[in-house]
GROMACS .gro file of C-alpha atoms in nm:
model
  280
    1MET     CA    1  -2.065   0.301   0.160
    2ASP     CA    2  -2.062   0.253   0.527
    3VAL     CA    3  -1.641   0.256   0.631
    4ALA     CA    4  -1.577   0.049   1.028
    5VAL     CA    5  -1.404   0.288   1.271
    6VAL     CA    6  -1.142   0.011   1.433
    7ASP     CA    7  -1.017   0.170   1.788
    8PHE     CA    8  -0.688  -0.077   1.810
    9THR     CA    9  -0.733  -0.125   2.212
   10ALA     CA   10  -1.074  -0.192   2.215
   11ALA     CA   11  -1.157  -0.562   2.348
   12ASP     CA   12  -1.384  -0.625   1.992
   13ALA     CA   13  -1.102  -0.472   1.781
   14PRO     CA   14  -1.017  -0.770   1.644
   15GLU     CA   15  -1.374  -0.917   1.566
   16ARG     CA   16  -1.525  -0.580   1.386
   17PHE     CA   17  -1.197  -0.474   1.208
   18ALA     CA   18  -1.252  -0.854   1.054
   19GLU     CA   19  -1.616  -0.788   1.033
   20SER     CA   20  -1.514  -0.488   0.847
   21LEU     CA   21  -1.231  -0.620   0.584
   22ARG     CA   22  -1.511  -0.901   0.466
   23GLU     CA   23  -1.779  -0.666   0.381
   24THR     CA   24  -1.588  -0.377   0.189
   25GLY     CA   25  -1.268  -0.474   0.154
   26PHE     CA   26  -1.110  -0.188   0.385
   27ALA     CA   27  -1.193  -0.061   0.808
   28VAL     CA   28  -1.011   0.269   0.951
   29LEU     CA   29  -0.751   0.188   1.256
   30VAL     CA   30  -0.741   0.426   1.524
   31ASN     CA   31  -0.550   0.486   1.860
   32HIS     CA   32  -0.301   0.261   1.659
   33PRO     CA   33   0.118   0.208   1.790
   34LEU     CA   34   0.215   0.488   1.438
   35PRO     CA   35   0.283   0.784   1.549
   36TRP     CA   36   0.149   1.034   1.360
   37SER     CA   37   0.504   1.258   1.479
   38LEU     CA   38   0.668   1.028   1.282
   39VAL     CA   39   0.473   0.988   0.988
   40GLU     CA   40   0.537   1.394   0.957
   41GLN     CA   41   0.851   1.402   0.951
   42ILE     CA   42   0.898   1.143   0.709
   43TYR     CA   43   0.656   1.331   0.448
   44THR     CA   44   0.872   1.624   0.543
   45GLU     CA   45   1.239   1.460   0.455
   46TRP     CA   46   1.121   1.279   0.174
   47SER     CA   47   0.989   1.573  -0.042
   48GLU     CA   48   1.325   1.807  -0.016
   49LEU     CA   49   1.505   1.448  -0.116
   50PHE     CA   50   1.265   1.450  -0.422
   51ASP     CA   51   1.260   1.773  -0.491
   52SER     CA   52   1.641   1.710  -0.450
   53PRO     CA   53   1.912   1.657  -0.745
   54ALA     CA   54   2.073   1.383  -0.475
   55ILE     CA   55   1.783   1.194  -0.558
   56ASP     CA   56   1.921   1.109  -0.930
   57THR     CA   57   2.184   0.831  -0.757
   58TYR     CA   58   1.915   0.633  -0.635
   59ASP     CA   59   1.773   0.540  -0.929
   60ILE     CA   60   1.586   0.188  -1.001
   61ASP     CA   61   1.809  -0.078  -0.965
   62PRO     CA   62   1.840  -0.302  -1.292
   63ASN     CA   63   1.574  -0.567  -1.225
   64GLY     CA   64   1.374  -0.256  -1.051
   65GLU     CA   65   1.298  -0.372  -0.719
   66ILE     CA   66   1.458  -0.107  -0.514
   67GLY     CA   67   1.534   0.264  -0.488
   68TRP     CA   68   1.307   0.589  -0.697
   69PHE     CA   69   1.097   0.477  -0.950
   70PRO     CA   70   1.062   0.871  -1.080
   71ALA     CA   71   0.734   0.957  -1.258
   72ASP     CA   72   0.829   0.900  -1.654
   73ARG     CA   73   0.916   0.528  -1.562
   74SER     CA   74   0.531   0.537  -1.345
   75GLU     CA   75   0.372   0.263  -1.330
   76THR     CA   76   0.035   0.159  -1.504
   77ALA     CA   77  -0.259   0.061  -1.310
   78LYS     CA   78  -0.439  -0.254  -1.495
   79GLY     CA   79  -0.683  -0.199  -1.737
   80SER     CA   80  -0.474   0.172  -1.830
   81SER     CA   81  -0.277   0.277  -2.083
   82VAL     CA   82  -0.199   0.579  -1.913
   83PRO     CA   83   0.116   0.542  -1.700
   84ASP     CA   84  -0.012   0.746  -1.314
   85LEU     CA   85   0.137   1.058  -1.245
   86LYS     CA   86   0.332   0.974  -0.980
   87GLU     CA   87   0.706   0.886  -0.820
   88PHE     CA   88   0.784   0.691  -0.542
   89PHE     CA   89   1.115   0.500  -0.350
   90HIS     CA   90   1.063   0.086  -0.236
   91VAL     CA   91   1.192   0.035   0.112
   92TYR     CA   92   1.296  -0.312   0.247
   93ASP     CA   93   1.518  -0.371   0.531
   94TRP     CA   94   1.792  -0.515   0.293
   95SER     CA   95   1.830  -0.306   0.043
   96VAL     CA   96   1.943   0.067  -0.063
   97TYR     CA   97   1.834   0.335   0.163
   98PRO     CA   98   1.893   0.710   0.167
   99THR     CA   99   2.196   0.885   0.310
  100GLU     CA  100   2.008   1.207   0.206
  101VAL     CA  101   1.692   1.181   0.495
  102SER     CA  102   1.710   1.021   0.854
  103ASP     CA  103   1.638   0.662   0.989
  104ALA     CA  104   1.259   0.747   1.039
  105ALA     CA  105   1.099   0.596   0.711
  106MET     CA  106   1.345   0.271   0.913
  107GLU     CA  107   1.164   0.380   1.207
  108TYR     CA  108   0.782   0.384   1.118
  109ARG     CA  109   0.844   0.089   0.829
  110ARG     CA  110   0.922  -0.170   1.145
  111ILE     CA  111   0.638  -0.023   1.335
  112ALA     CA  112   0.364  -0.058   1.143
  113LEU     CA  113   0.517  -0.442   0.993
  114ASP     CA  114   0.380  -0.513   1.276
  115VAL     CA  115   0.069  -0.400   1.282
  116ALA     CA  116   0.019  -0.562   0.965
  117LEU     CA  117   0.104  -0.887   1.117
  118THR     CA  118  -0.112  -0.811   1.442
  119LEU     CA  119  -0.412  -0.757   1.185
  120LEU     CA  120  -0.328  -1.070   0.928
  121ASP     CA  121  -0.375  -1.214   1.333
  122TRP     CA  122  -0.693  -1.093   1.388
  123VAL     CA  123  -0.821  -1.149   1.014
  124GLU     CA  124  -0.656  -1.495   1.072
  125ALA     CA  125  -0.850  -1.540   1.449
  126SER     CA  126  -1.189  -1.466   1.258
  127THR     CA  127  -1.200  -1.660   0.954
  128PRO     CA  128  -1.456  -1.913   0.965
  129PRO     CA  129  -1.284  -2.289   0.958
  130ASP     CA  130  -1.415  -2.376   0.597
  131ILE     CA  131  -1.166  -2.078   0.404
  132ALA     CA  132  -0.982  -2.180   0.642
  133ALA     CA  133  -0.996  -2.519   0.516
  134ARG     CA  134  -0.910  -2.395   0.127
  135LEU     CA  135  -0.604  -2.213   0.262
  136SER     CA  136  -0.259  -2.399   0.181
  137MET     CA  137  -0.134  -2.308   0.503
  138PRO     CA  138  -0.274  -2.095   0.794
  139LEU     CA  139  -0.247  -1.697   0.653
  140SER     CA  140   0.011  -1.563   0.936
  141GLN     CA  141   0.249  -1.889   0.881
  142MET     CA  142   0.269  -1.789   0.531
  143MET     CA  143   0.481  -1.458   0.610
  144ASP     CA  144   0.705  -1.697   0.765
  145GLY     CA  145   1.054  -1.654   0.596
  146SER     CA  146   0.931  -1.331   0.341
  147THR     CA  147   1.125  -1.031   0.213
  148ARG     CA  148   0.861  -0.914   0.016
  149SER     CA  149   0.722  -0.669   0.264
  150LEU     CA  150   0.721  -0.299   0.118
  151LEU     CA  151   0.654   0.028   0.261
  152ARG     CA  152   0.657   0.297  -0.070
  153VAL     CA  153   0.758   0.651   0.057
  154LEU     CA  154   0.542   0.826  -0.270
  155ARG     CA  155   0.472   1.157  -0.396
  156TYR     CA  156   0.241   1.200  -0.630
  157PRO     CA  157   0.392   1.572  -0.754
  158PRO     CA  158   0.229   1.905  -0.898
  159LEU     CA  159   0.043   1.819  -1.200
  160PRO     CA  160   0.203   1.867  -1.507
  161ASP     CA  161   0.088   2.215  -1.738
  162HIS     CA  162  -0.072   1.929  -1.926
  163VAL     CA  163  -0.179   1.635  -1.821
  164PRO     CA  164  -0.138   1.373  -2.057
  165VAL     CA  165  -0.515   1.224  -2.190
  166GLY     CA  166  -0.659   0.986  -1.905
  167ALA     CA  167  -0.384   1.000  -1.699
  168VAL     CA  168  -0.476   1.098  -1.324
  169ARG     CA  169  -0.256   1.051  -0.992
  170ALA     CA  170  -0.343   0.715  -0.977
  171ALA     CA  171  -0.577   0.547  -1.178
  172ALA     CA  172  -0.840   0.229  -1.043
  173HIS     CA  173  -0.649  -0.045  -0.942
  174GLU     CA  174  -0.649  -0.387  -0.663
  175ASP     CA  175  -0.302  -0.343  -0.410
  176ILE     CA  176  -0.117  -0.734  -0.518
  177ASN     CA  177  -0.048  -0.819  -0.118
  178LEU     CA  178  -0.211  -0.957   0.176
  179LEU     CA  179  -0.288  -0.635   0.408
  180THR     CA  180  -0.198  -0.279   0.285
  181VAL     CA  181  -0.144  -0.080   0.582
  182LEU     CA  182  -0.155   0.333   0.508
  183PRO     CA  183  -0.144   0.629   0.722
  184ALA     CA  184  -0.327   0.989   0.666
  185SER     CA  185  -0.181   1.163   0.304
  186ASP     CA  186  -0.154   1.524   0.365
  187GLN     CA  187  -0.343   1.551   0.088
  188PRO     CA  188  -0.696   1.441  -0.001
  189GLY     CA  189  -0.728   1.221  -0.277
  190LEU     CA  190  -0.769   0.841  -0.204
  191GLU     CA  191  -1.135   0.718  -0.310
  192LEU     CA  192  -1.292   0.336  -0.267
  193LEU     CA  193  -1.508   0.153  -0.455
  194GLY     CA  194  -1.807   0.054  -0.331
  195ALA     CA  195  -2.035  -0.226  -0.378
  196ASP     CA  196  -2.236   0.025  -0.555
  197GLY     CA  197  -1.971   0.122  -0.786
  198GLU     CA  198  -1.960   0.429  -0.650
  199TRP     CA  199  -1.706   0.634  -0.533
  200PHE     CA  200  -1.630   0.683  -0.147
  201PRO     CA  201  -1.364   0.957  -0.088
  202VAL     CA  202  -1.103   0.807   0.233
  203PRO     CA  203  -1.061   1.152   0.516
  204CYS     CA  204  -0.706   1.208   0.489
  205ASP     CA  205  -0.757   1.328   0.949
  206PRO     CA  206  -0.422   1.291   1.129
  207GLY     CA  207  -0.300   1.002   1.263
  208SER     CA  208  -0.630   0.781   1.118
  209LEU     CA  209  -0.441   0.424   0.928
  210ALA     CA  210  -0.691   0.302   0.598
  211ILE     CA  211  -0.663  -0.101   0.600
  212ASN     CA  212  -0.790  -0.244   0.273
  213GLY     CA  213  -0.756  -0.646   0.094
  214GLY     CA  214  -0.563  -0.654  -0.126
  215GLU     CA  215  -0.492  -0.930  -0.450
  216MET     CA  216  -0.331  -1.229  -0.207
  217LEU     CA  217  -0.541  -1.256   0.065
  218ASP     CA  218  -0.866  -1.252  -0.178
  219LEU     CA  219  -0.741  -1.542  -0.427
  220ALA     CA  220  -0.635  -1.731  -0.067
  221THR     CA  221  -0.975  -1.684   0.054
  222ASP     CA  222  -1.148  -1.734  -0.262
  223GLY     CA  223  -1.292  -1.418  -0.225
  224TYR     CA  224  -1.386  -1.448   0.157
  225TYR     CA  225  -1.171  -1.090   0.168
  226PRO     CA  226  -1.212  -0.917  -0.141
  227ALA     CA  227  -0.931  -0.673  -0.281
  228THR     CA  228  -1.058  -0.298  -0.259
  229THR     CA  229  -1.045  -0.117  -0.563
  230HIS     CA  230  -0.923   0.249  -0.498
  231ARG     CA  231  -0.816   0.549  -0.657
  232VAL     CA  232  -0.603   0.885  -0.567
  233VAL     CA  233  -0.805   1.119  -0.871
  234ASN     CA  234  -0.653   1.481  -0.994
  235PRO     CA  235  -0.688   1.720  -0.765
  236VAL     CA  236  -0.877   2.066  -0.902
  237GLY     CA  237  -0.776   2.449  -0.849
  238ASP     CA  238  -0.474   2.575  -0.647
  239ALA     CA  239  -0.439   2.202  -0.545
  240ALA     CA  240  -0.363   2.123  -0.876
  241LEU     CA  241   0.009   2.288  -0.795
  242VAL     CA  242   0.051   2.117  -0.414
  243PRO     CA  243   0.240   1.739  -0.381
  244ARG     CA  244   0.087   1.504  -0.213
  245MET     CA  245   0.255   1.201   0.014
  246SER     CA  246   0.146   0.877   0.057
  247LEU     CA  247   0.322   0.542   0.282
  248PRO     CA  248   0.158   0.293   0.184
  249MET     CA  249   0.318  -0.083   0.351
  250PHE     CA  250   0.223  -0.372   0.159
  251LEU     CA  251   0.233  -0.693   0.366
  252HIS     CA  252   0.355  -1.000   0.079
  253PRO     CA  253   0.432  -1.370   0.191
  254ALA     CA  254   0.696  -1.542   0.130
  255ASP     CA  255   0.745  -1.637  -0.236
  256ASP     CA  256   0.703  -2.003  -0.216
  257VAL     CA  257   0.347  -1.968  -0.029
  258VAL     CA  258   0.089  -2.123  -0.263
  259LEU     CA  259  -0.175  -1.894  -0.234
  260ALA     CA  260  -0.418  -2.101  -0.491
  261GLN     CA  261  -0.445  -2.399  -0.737
  262GLY     CA  262  -0.088  -2.440  -0.700
  263ARG     CA  263   0.003  -2.019  -0.761
  264THR     CA  264   0.227  -1.949  -0.561
  265ALA     CA  265   0.285  -1.588  -0.391
  266TYR     CA  266   0.605  -1.525  -0.601
  267ASP     CA  267   0.468  -1.673  -0.930
  268PHE     CA  268   0.172  -1.396  -0.858
  269LEU     CA  269   0.386  -1.092  -0.801
  270GLN     CA  270   0.591  -1.136  -1.130
  271GLU     CA  271   0.256  -1.127  -1.331
  272ARG     CA  272   0.143  -0.839  -1.188
  273ILE     CA  273   0.492  -0.684  -1.250
  274ALA     CA  274   0.482  -0.730  -1.518
  275GLU     CA  275   0.085  -0.596  -1.618
  276LEU     CA  276   0.247  -0.246  -1.437
  277ARG     CA  277   0.578  -0.219  -1.639
  278GLY     CA  278   0.254  -0.329  -1.930
  279ASP     CA  279   0.445  -0.655  -2.037
  280GLY     CA  280   0.076  -0.785  -1.997
   0.00000   0.00000   0.00000
């Protein structure tokens, strides 16, 4: 699968990015505003926190929205019967934040959100009039008043001695949201499903940003911008003893935005959350 590598500063970046998102559901950005040194700092700080007893004090809140989601209560991808082999911490601009780490993740969240909003503007500008006419409102306006955009500090622990049958770091899935901004991980493993049905490994080149479209963008544009199916495969050999860090930033519209056929972003999100918990 040919994935466009787009220079964020290039004059034709908006058009090239939107074209890649349309054709593959995915693009790679270089020369973007997110400092790689900031990403590395977060990986180091949060990996230490995940290994610390202090992480227990940030257990999931009663609503299941914020805090630390331990590996034994991980998500189960839609269509899968086995939970993913991962743990993560949800960071919003209004949520609990660990005192054991610096504010680097909050700074990263701010910059990543700005990048995501810029990319959504690029998508909006490149959307054909007949597709734009199907939207309940312009894509950029869907973000007005949104409090849902989420930074997930994610760690895939070393594989256990006995991996449950069928368990992988992240089973094949599509993201729920409009766009996902993802810096390179510190370890390989991310793969995308191409239109030809083959899995494509995503290079983890330091400083690159992977961007993919989510189900909400797919639904709102009636499939014009497809949601990207992706997974994180289990490492083998010595690599199985090494954890993997990741920092996806999920761009979510406001709750009352109508995506399609009267379905609001809130309704759609709750449906998907129930599936991830294994409730549906």
